[in-house]
Short mmCIF file of C-alpha atoms in Angstrom, two decimals:
data_model
loop_
_atom_site.label_atom_id
_atom_site.label_comp_id
_atom_site.label_asym_id
_atom_site.label_seq_id
_atom_site.Cartn_x
_atom_site.Cartn_y
_atom_site.Cartn_z
CA MET X 1 -8.63 -16.60 -22.22
CA ASN X 2 -6.84 -20.51 -23.08
CA SER X 3 -8.69 -23.16 -21.42
CA LYS X 4 -5.49 -24.97 -19.66
CA ILE X 5 -4.47 -21.83 -18.42
CA ILE X 6 -7.45 -21.66 -16.27
CA LYS X 7 -7.12 -25.08 -15.11
CA SER X 8 -3.62 -24.80 -14.71
CA VAL X 9 -4.38 -21.55 -11.83
CA LEU X 10 -7.66 -23.99 -10.43
CA ASN X 11 -5.52 -27.28 -10.69
CA THR X 12 -5.42 -28.51 -6.61
CA THR X 13 -4.57 -31.77 -4.87
CA THR X 14 -7.31 -33.29 -3.40
CA SER X 15 -6.43 -33.28 -0.23
CA ILE X 16 -8.20 -31.11 3.16
CA ALA X 17 -5.19 -29.92 4.66
CA PRO X 18 -4.89 -26.89 2.77
CA LEU X 19 -7.95 -25.78 4.36
CA THR X 20 -6.70 -25.63 7.71
CA ILE X 21 -3.81 -23.24 5.86
CA ARG X 22 -6.32 -21.09 4.51
CA ILE X 23 -9.12 -20.93 6.11
CA PRO X 24 -6.46 -18.43 9.79
CA LEU X 25 -4.06 -17.17 6.83
CA GLY X 26 -7.50 -15.88 5.41
CA ILE X 27 -9.00 -14.17 8.99
CA VAL X 28 -5.37 -12.51 9.47
CA LEU X 29 -4.55 -11.22 6.87
CA ALA X 30 -8.56 -10.11 5.73
CA ALA X 31 -8.17 -8.41 9.39
CA HIS X 32 -4.89 -7.06 8.85
CA GLY X 33 -6.58 -5.58 6.07
CA ALA X 34 -9.13 -4.21 7.73
CA GLN X 35 -7.15 -2.09 10.42
CA LYS X 36 -5.29 -0.35 7.98
CA LEU X 37 -8.24 0.02 4.46
CA PHE X 38 -11.46 0.11 6.39
CA GLY X 39 -10.42 1.10 10.39
CA TRP X 40 -12.05 -1.50 12.29
CA PHE X 41 -9.70 -3.82 14.75
CA GLY X 42 -8.30 -0.89 16.09
CA GLY X 43 -6.49 -0.09 13.11
CA TYR X 44 -5.26 4.15 11.29
CA GLY X 45 -7.34 2.93 8.61
CA LEU X 46 -6.05 3.90 5.22
CA GLU X 47 -5.07 7.80 5.79
CA GLY X 48 -3.32 7.25 9.09
CA THR X 49 -2.05 4.06 8.17
CA GLY X 50 -1.36 6.24 4.53
CA GLN X 51 0.83 8.66 7.18
CA TRP X 52 3.04 5.78 9.14
CA MET X 53 3.47 4.31 5.45
CA ALA X 54 5.19 7.70 4.22
CA SER X 55 7.17 8.24 7.57
CA ILE X 56 9.30 5.73 6.71
CA GLY X 57 9.88 6.22 3.11
CA PHE X 58 7.04 4.44 1.51
CA GLU X 59 5.84 6.96 -0.79
CA PRO X 60 3.06 7.98 -1.96
CA GLY X 61 1.36 6.57 1.99
CA MET X 62 -1.86 6.90 0.82
CA LEU X 63 -1.32 4.97 -3.09
CA MET X 64 1.62 2.10 -0.37
CA ALA X 65 -1.45 2.40 2.42
CA PHE X 66 -4.40 1.42 -0.09
CA LEU X 67 -2.44 -2.11 -2.12
CA ALA X 68 -0.61 -2.96 1.50
CA GLY X 69 -4.35 -3.13 2.73
CA SER X 70 -5.70 -4.39 -0.33
CA GLY X 71 -3.78 -6.91 -0.87
CA GLU X 72 -4.83 -8.70 2.63
CA PHE X 73 -8.57 -7.54 2.92
CA PHE X 74 -9.40 -9.12 -0.26
CA GLY X 75 -6.27 -11.19 -0.96
CA GLY X 76 -7.38 -13.30 2.80
CA ILE X 77 -11.07 -12.56 1.89
CA ALA X 78 -9.80 -15.57 -1.50
CA LEU X 79 -8.00 -17.75 0.08
CA MET X 80 -10.62 -18.36 3.26
CA PHE X 81 -13.07 -19.10 0.31
CA GLY X 82 -10.26 -21.32 -1.85
CA LEU X 83 -11.22 -18.51 -4.67
CA LEU X 84 -7.67 -17.62 -7.07
CA THR X 85 -5.88 -19.64 -4.02
CA ARG X 86 -2.48 -19.41 -5.70
CA PRO X 87 -3.03 -15.87 -7.19
CA ALA X 88 -4.14 -14.03 -4.07
CA ALA X 89 -1.16 -16.55 -2.61
CA ILE X 90 1.37 -14.77 -4.51
CA VAL X 91 -0.25 -11.96 -3.37
CA THR X 92 -0.64 -11.95 0.73
CA GLY X 93 2.51 -13.84 -0.19
CA PHE X 94 4.28 -10.76 -1.86
CA THR X 95 2.91 -8.38 0.28
CA MET X 96 4.24 -10.24 3.58
CA LEU X 97 7.47 -10.05 1.67
CA ILE X 98 6.95 -6.02 1.76
CA ALA X 99 6.45 -6.15 5.57
CA MET X 100 8.96 -8.49 6.10
CA THR X 101 11.28 -5.60 5.16
CA VAL X 102 9.65 -3.13 7.22
CA HIS X 103 10.43 -5.45 10.37
CA TRP X 104 14.30 -6.25 9.59
CA GLY X 105 15.69 -4.29 11.16
CA ASN X 106 14.57 -5.24 14.20
CA GLY X 107 15.29 -9.18 14.60
CA LEU X 108 12.95 -11.46 14.24
CA PHE X 109 11.63 -12.21 17.67
CA LEU X 110 7.56 -9.77 17.68
CA ALA X 111 8.36 -8.74 20.25
CA ASN X 112 10.93 -6.29 19.91
CA ASN X 113 9.01 -5.11 16.30
CA GLY X 114 10.52 -8.08 13.80
CA TYR X 115 9.41 -9.85 11.42
CA GLU X 116 8.35 -13.50 12.48
CA PHE X 117 4.89 -12.38 11.67
CA ALA X 118 5.58 -11.81 8.42
CA LEU X 119 7.50 -14.48 7.98
CA ILE X 120 5.36 -17.56 8.69
CA LEU X 121 2.27 -15.61 6.37
CA LEU X 122 4.34 -15.42 4.06
CA PHE X 123 5.56 -19.36 4.35
CA ALA X 124 2.42 -20.36 4.49
CA SER X 125 0.96 -18.50 1.06
CA VAL X 126 3.67 -19.88 0.12
CA SER X 127 2.66 -23.31 0.71
CA LEU X 128 -1.04 -22.25 -0.86
CA ALA X 129 0.38 -21.07 -3.91
CA ILE X 130 2.57 -24.49 -4.62
CA GLN X 131 -0.49 -26.46 -3.61
CA GLY X 132 -3.32 -24.51 -4.02
CA GLY X 133 -7.09 -24.57 -2.21
CA GLY X 134 -6.94 -28.51 -1.90
CA ARG X 135 -10.27 -30.57 -1.58
CA TYR X 136 -12.55 -27.75 -0.21
CA SER X 137 -11.96 -24.40 -2.42
CA LEU X 138 -14.39 -23.28 -4.78
CA ASP X 139 -11.04 -23.90 -7.26
CA ASN X 140 -11.95 -27.03 -6.79
CA LEU X 141 -15.04 -26.32 -7.81
CA VAL X 142 -14.74 -24.44 -11.05
CA ASN X 143 -12.21 -26.67 -11.48
CA SER X 144 -14.18 -29.63 -11.80
CA TRP X 145 -16.65 -28.08 -13.83
CA LEU X 146 -14.49 -27.23 -16.04
CA GLN X 147 -13.24 -30.69 -16.08
CA SER X 148 -16.81 -32.14 -16.64
CA ARG X 149 -17.07 -30.01 -19.55
CA SER X 150 -14.84 -30.52 -20.95
CA TYR X 151 -14.93 -33.87 -21.42
CA ASN X 152 -18.15 -34.35 -22.42
CA GLY X 153 -17.66 -32.23 -25.13
CA THR X 154 -19.40 -28.41 -23.95
CA ASP X 155 -15.86 -27.19 -23.88
CA THR X 156 -15.13 -24.92 -26.27
CA ALA X 157 -12.39 -23.33 -25.43
CA ALA X 158 -8.66 -23.39 -27.19
#
């Protein structure tokens, strides 16, 4: 893969601010994904979530449950570590956009099963997609390593 593309994906701000978004967002998303995939934390697991998704018109339900759960679980873990932050944030943001469509008819407020929670998670994801993982991320570590290789002439990628 072209090293410029890799560097642009991994390049990030040097601020620590993304860390304060990444950790709680990643925890919440991974936990919700674990509910869907494994039935942890009071969730219904893949089968139960798949049946529910099919009942609201997301067919095939099992596949939709797997995609939503995987996006939340693996995307959340990636965000916690700041690993491929931008791609992970795009996946989690898209997942939350779909979640908003499920809750849209209930209005904004969570008390009525509205979309406000998904909206907040969507824009936290968008924020990370824009700024990257920050100073304390694996993205920054890998990017620094790649830059040091290119500066000392050991980068052979075109």
